Each structure stands twice: as C-alpha cells, then as structure tokens.
mmCIF file with all atom_site columns, C-alpha atoms in Angstrom:
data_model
loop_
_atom_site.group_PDB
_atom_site.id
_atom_site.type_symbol
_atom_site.label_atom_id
_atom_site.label_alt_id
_atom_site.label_comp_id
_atom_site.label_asym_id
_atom_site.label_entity_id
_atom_site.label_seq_id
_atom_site.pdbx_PDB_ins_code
_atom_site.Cartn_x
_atom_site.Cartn_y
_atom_site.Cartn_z
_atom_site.occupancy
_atom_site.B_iso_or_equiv
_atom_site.pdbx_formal_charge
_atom_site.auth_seq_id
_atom_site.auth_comp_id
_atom_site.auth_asym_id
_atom_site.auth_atom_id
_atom_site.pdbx_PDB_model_num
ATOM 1   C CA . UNK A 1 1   ? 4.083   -122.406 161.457 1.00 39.00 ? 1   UNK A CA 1
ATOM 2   C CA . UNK A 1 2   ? 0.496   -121.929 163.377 1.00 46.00 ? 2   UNK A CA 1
ATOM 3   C CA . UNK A 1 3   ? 0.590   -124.551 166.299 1.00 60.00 ? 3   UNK A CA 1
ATOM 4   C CA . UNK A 1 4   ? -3.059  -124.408 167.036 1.00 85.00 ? 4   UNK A CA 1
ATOM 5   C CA . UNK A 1 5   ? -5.982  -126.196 165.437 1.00 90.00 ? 5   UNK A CA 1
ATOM 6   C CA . UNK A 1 6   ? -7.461  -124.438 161.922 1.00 93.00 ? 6   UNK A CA 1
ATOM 7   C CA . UNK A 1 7   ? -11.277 -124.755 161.815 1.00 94.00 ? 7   UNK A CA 1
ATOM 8   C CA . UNK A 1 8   ? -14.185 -124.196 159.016 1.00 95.00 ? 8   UNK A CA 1
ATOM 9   C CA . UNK A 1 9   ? -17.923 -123.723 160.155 1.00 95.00 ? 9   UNK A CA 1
ATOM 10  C CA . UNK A 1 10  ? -19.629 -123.825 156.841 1.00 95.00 ? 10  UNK A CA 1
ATOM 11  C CA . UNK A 1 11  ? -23.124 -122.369 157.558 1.00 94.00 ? 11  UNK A CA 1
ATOM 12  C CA . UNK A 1 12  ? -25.038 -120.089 155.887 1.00 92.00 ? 12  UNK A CA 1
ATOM 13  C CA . UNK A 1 13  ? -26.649 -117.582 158.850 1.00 93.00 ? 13  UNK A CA 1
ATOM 14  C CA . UNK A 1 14  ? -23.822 -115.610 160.376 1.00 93.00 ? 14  UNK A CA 1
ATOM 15  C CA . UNK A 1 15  ? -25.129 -115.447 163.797 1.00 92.00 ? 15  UNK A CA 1
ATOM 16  C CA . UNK A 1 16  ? -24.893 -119.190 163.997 1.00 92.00 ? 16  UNK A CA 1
ATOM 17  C CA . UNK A 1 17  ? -21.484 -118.973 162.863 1.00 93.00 ? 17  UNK A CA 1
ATOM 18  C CA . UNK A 1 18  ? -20.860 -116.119 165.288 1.00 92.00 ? 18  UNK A CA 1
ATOM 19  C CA . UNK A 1 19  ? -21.922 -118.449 168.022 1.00 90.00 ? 19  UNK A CA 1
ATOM 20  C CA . UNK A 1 20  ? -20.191 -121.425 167.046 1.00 91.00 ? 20  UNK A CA 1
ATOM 21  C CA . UNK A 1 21  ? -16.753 -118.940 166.268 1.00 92.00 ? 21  UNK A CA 1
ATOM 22  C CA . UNK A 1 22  ? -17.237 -118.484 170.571 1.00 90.00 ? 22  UNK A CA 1
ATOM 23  C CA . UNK A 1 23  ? -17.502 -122.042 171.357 1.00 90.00 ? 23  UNK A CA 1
ATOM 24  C CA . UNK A 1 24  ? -14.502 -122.986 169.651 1.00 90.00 ? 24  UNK A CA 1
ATOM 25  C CA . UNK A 1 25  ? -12.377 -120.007 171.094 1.00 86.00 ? 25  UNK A CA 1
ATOM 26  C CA . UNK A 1 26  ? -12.899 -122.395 173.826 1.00 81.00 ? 26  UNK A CA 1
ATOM 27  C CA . UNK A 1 27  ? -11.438 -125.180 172.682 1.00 83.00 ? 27  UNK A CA 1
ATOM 28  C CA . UNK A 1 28  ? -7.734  -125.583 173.390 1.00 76.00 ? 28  UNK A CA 1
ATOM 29  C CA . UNK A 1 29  ? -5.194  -123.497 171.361 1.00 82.00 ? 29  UNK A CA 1
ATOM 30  C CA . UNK A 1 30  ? -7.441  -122.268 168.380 1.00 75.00 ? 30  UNK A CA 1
ATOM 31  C CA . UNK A 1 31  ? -5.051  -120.474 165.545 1.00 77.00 ? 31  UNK A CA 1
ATOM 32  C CA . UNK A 1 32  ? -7.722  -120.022 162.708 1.00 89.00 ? 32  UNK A CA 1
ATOM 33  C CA . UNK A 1 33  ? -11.336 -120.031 162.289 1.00 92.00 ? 33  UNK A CA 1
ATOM 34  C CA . UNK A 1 34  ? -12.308 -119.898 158.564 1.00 94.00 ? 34  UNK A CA 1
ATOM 35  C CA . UNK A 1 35  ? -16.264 -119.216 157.850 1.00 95.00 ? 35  UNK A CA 1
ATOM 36  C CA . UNK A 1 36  ? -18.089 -120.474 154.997 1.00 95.00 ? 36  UNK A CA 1
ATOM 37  C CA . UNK A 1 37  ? -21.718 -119.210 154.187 1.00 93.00 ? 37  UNK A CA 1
ATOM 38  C CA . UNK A 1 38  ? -22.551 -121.035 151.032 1.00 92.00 ? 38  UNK A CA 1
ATOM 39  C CA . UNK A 1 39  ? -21.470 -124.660 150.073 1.00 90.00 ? 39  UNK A CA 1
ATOM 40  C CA . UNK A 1 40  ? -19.108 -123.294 146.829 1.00 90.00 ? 40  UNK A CA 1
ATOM 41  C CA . UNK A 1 41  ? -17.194 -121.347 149.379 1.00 93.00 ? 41  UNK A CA 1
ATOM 42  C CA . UNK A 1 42  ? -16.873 -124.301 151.860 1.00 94.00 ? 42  UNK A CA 1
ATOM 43  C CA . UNK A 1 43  ? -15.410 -126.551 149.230 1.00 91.00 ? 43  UNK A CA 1
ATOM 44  C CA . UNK A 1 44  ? -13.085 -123.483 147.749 1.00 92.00 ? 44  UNK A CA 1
ATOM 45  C CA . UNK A 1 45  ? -11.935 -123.225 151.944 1.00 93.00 ? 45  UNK A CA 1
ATOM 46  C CA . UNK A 1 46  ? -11.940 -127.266 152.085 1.00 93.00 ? 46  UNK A CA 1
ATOM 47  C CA . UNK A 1 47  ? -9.800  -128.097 148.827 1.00 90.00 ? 47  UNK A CA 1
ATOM 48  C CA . UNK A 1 48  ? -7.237  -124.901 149.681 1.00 91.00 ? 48  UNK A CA 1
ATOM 49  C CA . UNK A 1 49  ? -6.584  -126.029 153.188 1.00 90.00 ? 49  UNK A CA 1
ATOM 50  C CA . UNK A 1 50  ? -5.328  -129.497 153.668 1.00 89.00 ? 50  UNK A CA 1
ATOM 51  C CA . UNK A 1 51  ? -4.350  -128.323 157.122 1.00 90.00 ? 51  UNK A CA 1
ATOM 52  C CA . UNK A 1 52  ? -8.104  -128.206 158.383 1.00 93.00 ? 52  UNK A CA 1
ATOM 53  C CA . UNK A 1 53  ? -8.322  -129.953 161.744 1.00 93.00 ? 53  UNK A CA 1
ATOM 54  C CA . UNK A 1 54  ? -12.092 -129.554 161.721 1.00 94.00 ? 54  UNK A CA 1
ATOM 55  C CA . UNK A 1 55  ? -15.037 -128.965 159.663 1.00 96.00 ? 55  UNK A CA 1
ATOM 56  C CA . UNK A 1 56  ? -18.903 -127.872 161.090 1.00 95.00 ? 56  UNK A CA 1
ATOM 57  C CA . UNK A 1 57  ? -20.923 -128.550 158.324 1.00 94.00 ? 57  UNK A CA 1
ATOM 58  C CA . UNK A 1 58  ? -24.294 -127.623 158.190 1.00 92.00 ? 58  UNK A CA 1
ATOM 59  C CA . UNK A 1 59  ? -26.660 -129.907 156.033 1.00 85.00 ? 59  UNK A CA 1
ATOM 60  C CA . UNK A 1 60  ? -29.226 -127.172 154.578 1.00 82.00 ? 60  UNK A CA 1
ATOM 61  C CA . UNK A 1 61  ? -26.762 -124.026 153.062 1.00 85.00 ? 61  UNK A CA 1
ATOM 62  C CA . UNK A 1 62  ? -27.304 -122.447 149.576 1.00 79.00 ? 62  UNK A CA 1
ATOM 63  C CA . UNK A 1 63  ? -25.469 -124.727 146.728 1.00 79.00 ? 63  UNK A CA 1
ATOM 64  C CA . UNK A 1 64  ? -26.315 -128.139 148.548 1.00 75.00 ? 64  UNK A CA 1
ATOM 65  C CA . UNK A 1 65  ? -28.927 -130.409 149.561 1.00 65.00 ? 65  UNK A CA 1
ATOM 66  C CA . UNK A 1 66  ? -29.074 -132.878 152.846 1.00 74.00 ? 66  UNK A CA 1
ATOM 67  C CA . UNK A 1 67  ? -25.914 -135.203 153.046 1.00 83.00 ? 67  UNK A CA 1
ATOM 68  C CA . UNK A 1 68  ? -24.793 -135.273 149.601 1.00 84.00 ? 68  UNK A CA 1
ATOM 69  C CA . UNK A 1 69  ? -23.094 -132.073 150.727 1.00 87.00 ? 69  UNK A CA 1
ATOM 70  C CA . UNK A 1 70  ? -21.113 -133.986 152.489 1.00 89.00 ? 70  UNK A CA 1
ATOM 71  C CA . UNK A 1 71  ? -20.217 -136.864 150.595 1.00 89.00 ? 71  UNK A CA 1
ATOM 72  C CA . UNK A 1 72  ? -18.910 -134.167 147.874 1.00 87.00 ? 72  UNK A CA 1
ATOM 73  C CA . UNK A 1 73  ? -16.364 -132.911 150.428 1.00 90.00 ? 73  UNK A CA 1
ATOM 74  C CA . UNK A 1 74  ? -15.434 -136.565 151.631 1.00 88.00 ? 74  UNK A CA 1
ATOM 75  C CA . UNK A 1 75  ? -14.184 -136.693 148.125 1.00 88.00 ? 75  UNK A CA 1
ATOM 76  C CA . UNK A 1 76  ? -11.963 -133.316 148.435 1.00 89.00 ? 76  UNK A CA 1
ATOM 77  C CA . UNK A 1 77  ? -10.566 -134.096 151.659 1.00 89.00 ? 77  UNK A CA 1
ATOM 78  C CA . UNK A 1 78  ? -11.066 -137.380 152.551 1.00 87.00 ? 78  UNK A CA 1
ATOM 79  C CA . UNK A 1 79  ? -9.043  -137.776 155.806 1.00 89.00 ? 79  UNK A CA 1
ATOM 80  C CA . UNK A 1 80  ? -10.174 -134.004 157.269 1.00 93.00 ? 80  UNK A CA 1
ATOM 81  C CA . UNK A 1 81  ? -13.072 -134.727 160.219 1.00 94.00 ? 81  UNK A CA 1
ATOM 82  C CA . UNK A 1 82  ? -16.204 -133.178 159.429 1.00 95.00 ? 82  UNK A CA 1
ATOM 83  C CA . UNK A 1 83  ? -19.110 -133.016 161.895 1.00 95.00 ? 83  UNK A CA 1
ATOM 84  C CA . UNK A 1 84  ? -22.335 -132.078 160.588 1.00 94.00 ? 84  UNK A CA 1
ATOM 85  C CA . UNK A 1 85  ? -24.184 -129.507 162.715 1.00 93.00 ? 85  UNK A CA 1
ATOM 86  C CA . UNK A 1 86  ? -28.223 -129.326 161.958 1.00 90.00 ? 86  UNK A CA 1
ATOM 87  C CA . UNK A 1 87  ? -31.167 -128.503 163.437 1.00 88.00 ? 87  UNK A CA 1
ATOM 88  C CA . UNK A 1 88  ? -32.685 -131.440 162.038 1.00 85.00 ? 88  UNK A CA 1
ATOM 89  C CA . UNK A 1 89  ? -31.720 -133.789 164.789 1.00 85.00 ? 89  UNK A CA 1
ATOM 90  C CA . UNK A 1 90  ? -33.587 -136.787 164.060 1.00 87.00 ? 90  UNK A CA 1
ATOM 91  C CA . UNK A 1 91  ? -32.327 -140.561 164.466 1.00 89.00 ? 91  UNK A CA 1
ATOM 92  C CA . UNK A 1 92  ? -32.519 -140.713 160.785 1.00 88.00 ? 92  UNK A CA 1
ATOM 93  C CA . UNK A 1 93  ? -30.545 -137.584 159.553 1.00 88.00 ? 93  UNK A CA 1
ATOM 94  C CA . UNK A 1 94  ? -27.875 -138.631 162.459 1.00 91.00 ? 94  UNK A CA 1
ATOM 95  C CA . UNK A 1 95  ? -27.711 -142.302 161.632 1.00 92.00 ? 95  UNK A CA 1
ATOM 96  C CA . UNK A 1 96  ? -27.412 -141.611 158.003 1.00 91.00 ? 96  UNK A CA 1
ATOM 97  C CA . UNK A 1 97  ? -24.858 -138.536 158.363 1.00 92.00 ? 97  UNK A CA 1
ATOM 98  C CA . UNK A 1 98  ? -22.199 -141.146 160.772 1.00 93.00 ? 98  UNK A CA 1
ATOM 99  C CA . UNK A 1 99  ? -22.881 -143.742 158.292 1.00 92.00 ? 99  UNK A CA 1
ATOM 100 C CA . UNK A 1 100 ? -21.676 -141.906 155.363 1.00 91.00 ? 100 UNK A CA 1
ATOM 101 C CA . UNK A 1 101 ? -18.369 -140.636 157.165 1.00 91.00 ? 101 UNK A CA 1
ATOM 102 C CA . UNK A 1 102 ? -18.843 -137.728 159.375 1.00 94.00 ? 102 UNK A CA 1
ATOM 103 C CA . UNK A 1 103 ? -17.157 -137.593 162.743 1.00 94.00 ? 103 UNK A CA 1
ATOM 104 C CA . UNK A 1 104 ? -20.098 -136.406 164.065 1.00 94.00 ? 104 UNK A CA 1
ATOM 105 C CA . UNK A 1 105 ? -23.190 -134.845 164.692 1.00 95.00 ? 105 UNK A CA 1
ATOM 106 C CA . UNK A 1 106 ? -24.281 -131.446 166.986 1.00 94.00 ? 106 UNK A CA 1
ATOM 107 C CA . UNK A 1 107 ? -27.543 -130.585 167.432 1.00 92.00 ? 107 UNK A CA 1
ATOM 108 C CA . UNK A 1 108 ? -28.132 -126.716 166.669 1.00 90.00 ? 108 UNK A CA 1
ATOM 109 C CA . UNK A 1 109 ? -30.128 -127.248 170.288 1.00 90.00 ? 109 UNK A CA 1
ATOM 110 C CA . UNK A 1 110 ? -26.823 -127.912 171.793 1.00 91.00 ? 110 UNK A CA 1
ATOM 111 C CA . UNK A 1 111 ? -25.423 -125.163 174.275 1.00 91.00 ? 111 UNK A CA 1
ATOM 112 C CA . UNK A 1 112 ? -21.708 -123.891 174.031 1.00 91.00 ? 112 UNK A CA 1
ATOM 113 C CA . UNK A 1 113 ? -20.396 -126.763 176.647 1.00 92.00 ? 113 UNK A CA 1
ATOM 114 C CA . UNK A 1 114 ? -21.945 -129.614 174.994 1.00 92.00 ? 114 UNK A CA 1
ATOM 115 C CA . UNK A 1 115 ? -20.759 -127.930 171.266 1.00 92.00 ? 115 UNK A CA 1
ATOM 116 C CA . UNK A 1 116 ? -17.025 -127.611 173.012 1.00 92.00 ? 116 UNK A CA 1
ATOM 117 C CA . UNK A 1 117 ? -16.697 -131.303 174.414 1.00 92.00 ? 117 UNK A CA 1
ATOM 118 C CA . UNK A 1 118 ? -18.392 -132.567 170.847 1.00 94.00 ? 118 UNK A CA 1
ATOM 119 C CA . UNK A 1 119 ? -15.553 -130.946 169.056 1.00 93.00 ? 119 UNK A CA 1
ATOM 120 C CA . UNK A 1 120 ? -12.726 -132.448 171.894 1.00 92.00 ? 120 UNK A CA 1
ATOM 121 C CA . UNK A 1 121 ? -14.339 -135.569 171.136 1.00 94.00 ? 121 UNK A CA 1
ATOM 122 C CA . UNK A 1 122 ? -13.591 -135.915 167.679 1.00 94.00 ? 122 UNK A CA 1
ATOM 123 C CA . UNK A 1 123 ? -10.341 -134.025 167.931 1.00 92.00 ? 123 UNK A CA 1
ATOM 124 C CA . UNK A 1 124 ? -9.370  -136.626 169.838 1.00 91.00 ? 124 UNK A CA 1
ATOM 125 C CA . UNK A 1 125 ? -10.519 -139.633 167.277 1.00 93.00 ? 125 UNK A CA 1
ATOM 126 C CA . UNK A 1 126 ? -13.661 -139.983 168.905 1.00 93.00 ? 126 UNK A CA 1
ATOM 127 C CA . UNK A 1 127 ? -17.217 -140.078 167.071 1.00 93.00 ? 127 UNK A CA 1
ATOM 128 C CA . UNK A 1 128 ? -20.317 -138.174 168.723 1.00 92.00 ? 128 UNK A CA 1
ATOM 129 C CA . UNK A 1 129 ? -24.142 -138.081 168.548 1.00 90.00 ? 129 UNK A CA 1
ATOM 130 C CA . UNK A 1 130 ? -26.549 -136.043 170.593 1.00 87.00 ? 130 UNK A CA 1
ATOM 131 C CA . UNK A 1 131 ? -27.097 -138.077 173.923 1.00 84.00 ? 131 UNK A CA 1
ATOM 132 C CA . UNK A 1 132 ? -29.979 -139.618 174.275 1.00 82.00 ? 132 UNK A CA 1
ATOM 133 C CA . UNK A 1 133 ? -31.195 -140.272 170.854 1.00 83.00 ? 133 UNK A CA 1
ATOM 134 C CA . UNK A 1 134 ? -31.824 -143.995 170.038 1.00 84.00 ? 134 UNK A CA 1
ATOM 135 C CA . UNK A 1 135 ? -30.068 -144.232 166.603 1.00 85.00 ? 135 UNK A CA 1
ATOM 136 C CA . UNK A 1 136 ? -31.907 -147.306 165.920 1.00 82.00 ? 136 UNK A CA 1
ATOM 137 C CA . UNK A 1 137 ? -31.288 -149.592 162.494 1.00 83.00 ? 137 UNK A CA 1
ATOM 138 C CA . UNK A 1 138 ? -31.584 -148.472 158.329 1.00 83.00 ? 138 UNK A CA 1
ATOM 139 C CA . UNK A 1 139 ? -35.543 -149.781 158.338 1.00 84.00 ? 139 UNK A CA 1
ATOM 140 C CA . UNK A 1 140 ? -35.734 -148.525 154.287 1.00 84.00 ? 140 UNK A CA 1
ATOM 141 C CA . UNK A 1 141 ? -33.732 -151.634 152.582 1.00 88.00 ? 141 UNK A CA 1
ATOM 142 C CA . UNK A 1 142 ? -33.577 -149.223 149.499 1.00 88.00 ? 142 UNK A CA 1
ATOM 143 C CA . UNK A 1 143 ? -31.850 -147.083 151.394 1.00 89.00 ? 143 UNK A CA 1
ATOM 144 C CA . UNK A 1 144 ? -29.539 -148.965 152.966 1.00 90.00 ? 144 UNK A CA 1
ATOM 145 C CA . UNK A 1 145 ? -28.310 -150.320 149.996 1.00 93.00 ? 145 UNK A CA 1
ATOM 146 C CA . UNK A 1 146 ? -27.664 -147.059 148.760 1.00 92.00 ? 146 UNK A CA 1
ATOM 147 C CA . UNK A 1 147 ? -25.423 -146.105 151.839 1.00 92.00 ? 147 UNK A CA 1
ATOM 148 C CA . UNK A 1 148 ? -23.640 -149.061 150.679 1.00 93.00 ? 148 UNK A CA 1
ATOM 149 C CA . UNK A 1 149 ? -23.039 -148.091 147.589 1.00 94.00 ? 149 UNK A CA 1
ATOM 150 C CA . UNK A 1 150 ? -22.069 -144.623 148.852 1.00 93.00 ? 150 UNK A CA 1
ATOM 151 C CA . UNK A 1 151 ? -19.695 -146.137 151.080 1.00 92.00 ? 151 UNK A CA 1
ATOM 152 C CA . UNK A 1 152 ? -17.922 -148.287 148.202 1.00 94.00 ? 152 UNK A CA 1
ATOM 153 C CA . UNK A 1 153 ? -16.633 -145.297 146.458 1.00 94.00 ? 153 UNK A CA 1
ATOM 154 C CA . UNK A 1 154 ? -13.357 -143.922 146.266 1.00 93.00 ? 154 UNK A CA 1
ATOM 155 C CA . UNK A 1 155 ? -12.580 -140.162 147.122 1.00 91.00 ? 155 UNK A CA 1
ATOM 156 C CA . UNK A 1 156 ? -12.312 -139.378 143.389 1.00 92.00 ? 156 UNK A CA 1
ATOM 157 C CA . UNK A 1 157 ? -15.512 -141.132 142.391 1.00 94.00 ? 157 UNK A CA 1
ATOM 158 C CA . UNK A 1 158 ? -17.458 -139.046 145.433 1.00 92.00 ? 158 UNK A CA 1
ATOM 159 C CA . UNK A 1 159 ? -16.082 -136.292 144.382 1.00 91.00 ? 159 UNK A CA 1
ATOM 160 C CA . UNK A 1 160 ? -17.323 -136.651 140.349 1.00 94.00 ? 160 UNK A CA 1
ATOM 161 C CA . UNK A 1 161 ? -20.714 -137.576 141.590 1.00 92.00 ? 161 UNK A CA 1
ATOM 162 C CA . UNK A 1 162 ? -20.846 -134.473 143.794 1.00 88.00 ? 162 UNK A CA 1
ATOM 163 C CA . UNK A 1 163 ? -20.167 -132.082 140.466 1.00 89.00 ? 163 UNK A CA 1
ATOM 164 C CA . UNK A 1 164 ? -22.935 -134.498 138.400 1.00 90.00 ? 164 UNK A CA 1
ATOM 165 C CA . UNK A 1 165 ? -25.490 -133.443 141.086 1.00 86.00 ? 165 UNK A CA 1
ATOM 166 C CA . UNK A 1 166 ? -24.560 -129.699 140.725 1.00 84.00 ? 166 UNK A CA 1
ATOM 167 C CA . UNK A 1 167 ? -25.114 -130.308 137.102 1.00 87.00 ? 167 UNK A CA 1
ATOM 168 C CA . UNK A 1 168 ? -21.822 -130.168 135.634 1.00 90.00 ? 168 UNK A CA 1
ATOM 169 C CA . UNK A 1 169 ? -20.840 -131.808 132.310 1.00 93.00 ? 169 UNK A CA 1
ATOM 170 C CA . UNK A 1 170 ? -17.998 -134.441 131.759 1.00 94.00 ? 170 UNK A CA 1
ATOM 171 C CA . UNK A 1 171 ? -15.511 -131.382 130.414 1.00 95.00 ? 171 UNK A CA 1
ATOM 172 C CA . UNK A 1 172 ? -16.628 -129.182 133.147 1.00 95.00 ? 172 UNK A CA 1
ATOM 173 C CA . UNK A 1 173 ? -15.046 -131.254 136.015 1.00 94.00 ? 173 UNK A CA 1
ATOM 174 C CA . UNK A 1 174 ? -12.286 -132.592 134.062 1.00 95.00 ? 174 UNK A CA 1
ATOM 175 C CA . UNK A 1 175 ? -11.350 -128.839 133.924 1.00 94.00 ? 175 UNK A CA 1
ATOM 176 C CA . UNK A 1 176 ? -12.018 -128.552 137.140 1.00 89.00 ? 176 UNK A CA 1
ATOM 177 C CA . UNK A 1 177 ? -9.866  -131.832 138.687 1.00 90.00 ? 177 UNK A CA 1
ATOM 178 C CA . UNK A 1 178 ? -7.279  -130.830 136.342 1.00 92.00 ? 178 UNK A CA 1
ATOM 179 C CA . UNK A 1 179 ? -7.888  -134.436 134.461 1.00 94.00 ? 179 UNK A CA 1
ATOM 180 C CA . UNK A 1 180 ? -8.629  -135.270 130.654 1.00 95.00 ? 180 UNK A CA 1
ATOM 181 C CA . UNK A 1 181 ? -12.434 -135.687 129.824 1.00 95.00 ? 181 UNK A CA 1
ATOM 182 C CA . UNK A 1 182 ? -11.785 -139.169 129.023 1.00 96.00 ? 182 UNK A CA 1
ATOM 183 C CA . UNK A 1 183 ? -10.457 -140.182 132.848 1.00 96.00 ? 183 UNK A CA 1
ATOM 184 C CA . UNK A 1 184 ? -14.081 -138.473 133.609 1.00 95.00 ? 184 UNK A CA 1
ATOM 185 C CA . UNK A 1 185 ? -15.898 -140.944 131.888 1.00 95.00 ? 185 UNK A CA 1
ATOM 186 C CA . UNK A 1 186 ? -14.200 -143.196 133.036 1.00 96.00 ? 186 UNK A CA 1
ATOM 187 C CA . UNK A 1 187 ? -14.908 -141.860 136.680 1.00 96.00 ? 187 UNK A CA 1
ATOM 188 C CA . UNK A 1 188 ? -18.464 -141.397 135.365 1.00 96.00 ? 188 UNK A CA 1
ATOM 189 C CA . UNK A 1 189 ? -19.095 -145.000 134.202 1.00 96.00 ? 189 UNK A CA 1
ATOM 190 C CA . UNK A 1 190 ? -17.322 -146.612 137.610 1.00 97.00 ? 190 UNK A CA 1
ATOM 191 C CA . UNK A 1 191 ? -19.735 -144.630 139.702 1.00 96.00 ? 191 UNK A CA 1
ATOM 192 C CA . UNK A 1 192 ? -22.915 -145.792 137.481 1.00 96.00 ? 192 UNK A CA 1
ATOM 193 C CA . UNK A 1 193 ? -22.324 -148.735 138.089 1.00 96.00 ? 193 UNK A CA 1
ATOM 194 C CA . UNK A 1 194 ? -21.332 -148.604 142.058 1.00 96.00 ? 194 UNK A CA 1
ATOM 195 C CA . UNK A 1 195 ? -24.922 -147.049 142.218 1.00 95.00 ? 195 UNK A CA 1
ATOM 196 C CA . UNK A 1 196 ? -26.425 -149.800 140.057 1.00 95.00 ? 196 UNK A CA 1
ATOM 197 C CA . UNK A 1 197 ? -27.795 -147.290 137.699 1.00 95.00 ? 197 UNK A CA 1
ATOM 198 C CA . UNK A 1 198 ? -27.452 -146.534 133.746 1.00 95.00 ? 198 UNK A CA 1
ATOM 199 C CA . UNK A 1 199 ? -27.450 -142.841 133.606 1.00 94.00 ? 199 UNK A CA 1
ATOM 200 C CA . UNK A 1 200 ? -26.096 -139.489 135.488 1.00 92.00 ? 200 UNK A CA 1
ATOM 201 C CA . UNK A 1 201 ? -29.527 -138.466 135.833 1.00 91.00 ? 201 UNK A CA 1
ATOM 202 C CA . UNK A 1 202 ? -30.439 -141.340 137.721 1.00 92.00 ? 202 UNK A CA 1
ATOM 203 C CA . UNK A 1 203 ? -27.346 -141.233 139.810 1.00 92.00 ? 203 UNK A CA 1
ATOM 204 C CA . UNK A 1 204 ? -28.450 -137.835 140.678 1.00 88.00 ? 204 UNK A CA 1
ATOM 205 C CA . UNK A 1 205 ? -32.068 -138.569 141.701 1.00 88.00 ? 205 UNK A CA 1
ATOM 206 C CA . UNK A 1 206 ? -30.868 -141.494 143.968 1.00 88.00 ? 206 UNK A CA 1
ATOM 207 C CA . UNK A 1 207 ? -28.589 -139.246 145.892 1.00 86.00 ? 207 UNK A CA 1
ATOM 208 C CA . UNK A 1 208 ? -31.083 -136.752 146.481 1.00 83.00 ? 208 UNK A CA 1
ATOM 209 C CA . UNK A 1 209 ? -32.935 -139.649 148.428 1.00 83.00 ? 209 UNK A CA 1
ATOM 210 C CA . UNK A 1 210 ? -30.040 -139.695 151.003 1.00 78.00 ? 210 UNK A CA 1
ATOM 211 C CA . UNK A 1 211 ? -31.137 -136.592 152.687 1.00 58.00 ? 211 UNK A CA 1
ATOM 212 C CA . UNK A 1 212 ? -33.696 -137.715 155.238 1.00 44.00 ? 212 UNK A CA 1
ATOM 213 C CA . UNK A 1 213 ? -37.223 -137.242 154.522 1.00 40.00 ? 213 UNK A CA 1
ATOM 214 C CA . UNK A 1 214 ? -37.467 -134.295 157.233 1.00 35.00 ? 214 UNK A CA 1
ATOM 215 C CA . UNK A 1 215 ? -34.125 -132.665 156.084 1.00 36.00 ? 215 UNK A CA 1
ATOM 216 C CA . UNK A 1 216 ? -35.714 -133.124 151.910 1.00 37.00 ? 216 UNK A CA 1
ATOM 217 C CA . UNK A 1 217 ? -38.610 -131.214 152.485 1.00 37.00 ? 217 UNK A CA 1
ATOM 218 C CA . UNK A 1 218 ? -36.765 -128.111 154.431 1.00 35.00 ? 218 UNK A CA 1
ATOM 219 C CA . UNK A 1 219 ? -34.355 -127.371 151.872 1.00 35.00 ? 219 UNK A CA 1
ATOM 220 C CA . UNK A 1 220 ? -36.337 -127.871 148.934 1.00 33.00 ? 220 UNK A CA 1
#
C-alpha cells in the first residue's frame, strides 16, 4: 500500500498543472499525482479514488461553470479536501468558494512556497485564503440565502443537482448513481424544494448565480 499522499489538480491548461505537479513534489512524501484537464475527467478521477488526500480545483475548466463545479464533487466525495485554485481572486469568489465547503483557496498569483504551505495547511485540517484579502460579509441577501440552501443539502442531493445543471434527465442519473428513476425524483423534488423553487430549470438558473459576477462573465 502507497504511504504517501495521492493528489488531483483538475485544471484545464497543462502548464499550470505542470507547475502545480512541482510544487507538490515538494510537499512531504507525495506517492501519486493524478491530472485532470476537463471537469468529466475530474469527477471520473474523484468518484474512482476514495483515497484522494487532496483536490486543486480550478473554477473555470471545460464541462463546468464557477462553484457549482464544486458543489457537484462535494456530492461524490464529500469528506475528500478540495481547494479551489483560480485566478479570479476576489473577496467574493473566495468568500463564496469557503462558504460552500472548500478547504481552501490559492491564488494562481501565488508562487511555489506560498502554493506548498497552502496545501500543508489543509493537509493538516487547516482552512486557507490568500493573505491579505478582506473577505468581508454576503452583502447580496439573495445570495446568501442561496448559500444556505446550498449548504442544507445532503451529498446525494448535491450530487443530483450537479447532473440537472449538466442537463441530464431523471433516467440518465439514476443510471448513472446506480438508483431506480423513482429514488431520482424523489432526490429531484427534495432539492426543489431546499432551493425554494418549482422546477429543474429554475434550480439550474439559481445555481448558475453562485459563480461570482467576475468568475460568470469569464467562463461564459
């Protein structure tokens, strides 16, 4: 059995995973470094590994949009640490991303010493944020509420309102979650009404919101 820790840096430009793969050669005993370039393959690396130690999620990769990326793999692997690495560094994105369950948050600005202690951090239980940044409060109450909401789910239910925002239909996930169509609905309806809203297209257009408005309009 490996002994070291198993890493995933999902990003889609492989020079910025080339860099990253280097910082985390530097951290500790480091066994396996899995690469991801496209949000499908990050959740086919997320849901076969349960051994993951750490995942380096960026926000704006082909398949995904802003931090509903994220709340989709909460759902696969709900007790795996995931920091969210972005060039879109603002108190918002940040905020928003440690509200809705990441471990923590690297600016792409970061340099190789700051990545490696941000990744000891959270290996060791911590939670990090770019120094110096002024997090601040939620000041859009509709969004708030929806991080509440978010945050009220179970793994299951984040992970069925992930597959609604990729488009899938009710028979579609229950083949993939290996579940009957009807536990889908039922799935379907719970997370309706968690969101307060009366249809999947509606649950769809109010996670899009989550993103950030910087973060929305660069991966449109």
């Amino acid at each position: 059995m490996p002994s070291g820790y198993k890493f995933v840096i999902a990003d889609d430009h492989p020079l910025f995973r080339g860099a990253m793969k280097q910082a985390l050669l530097g951290v500790g005993d480091v066994t396996t470094i899995l690469e991801a370039g496209d949000f499908e393959s990050t959740k086919a690396l997320v849901a076969a590994n349960e051994d993951i130690d750490l995942l380096l999620l960026d926000l704006s990769m082909p398949g995904t949009s802003g931090l509903s990326g994220l709340i989709s793999l909460r759902g696969i692997h709900a007790a795996l640490p995931m920091v969210v690495v972005s060039a879109h560094d603002d108190p918002e994105t940040i905020r928003r991303a440690l509200e809705l369950g990441a471990s923590g948050f690297i600016s792409k600005s970061a340099s190789m010493e700051e990545i490696r202690e941000a990744v000891q951090t959270v290996l060791s239980g911590g939670i990090v944020a770019p120094a110096g940044i002024d997090l601040g409060v939620e000041r859009d109450p509709e969004i708030s509420d929806l991080i509440k909401r978010l945050q009220s789910l179970t793994p299951q239910q984040a992970r069925v309102l992930g597959m609604l925002a990729e488009g899938l239909l009710n028979k579609q996930i229950a083949y993939e979650l290996s579940v009957s169509e009807a536990t889908i609905k039922a799935h379907v309806s719970a997370v309706l009404q968690k969101l307060g809203v009366d249809s999947r297209t509606q649950a769809v257009i109010l996670l899009s919101r989550i993103g950030g408005d910087s973060l929305a309009a660069a991966v449109q």
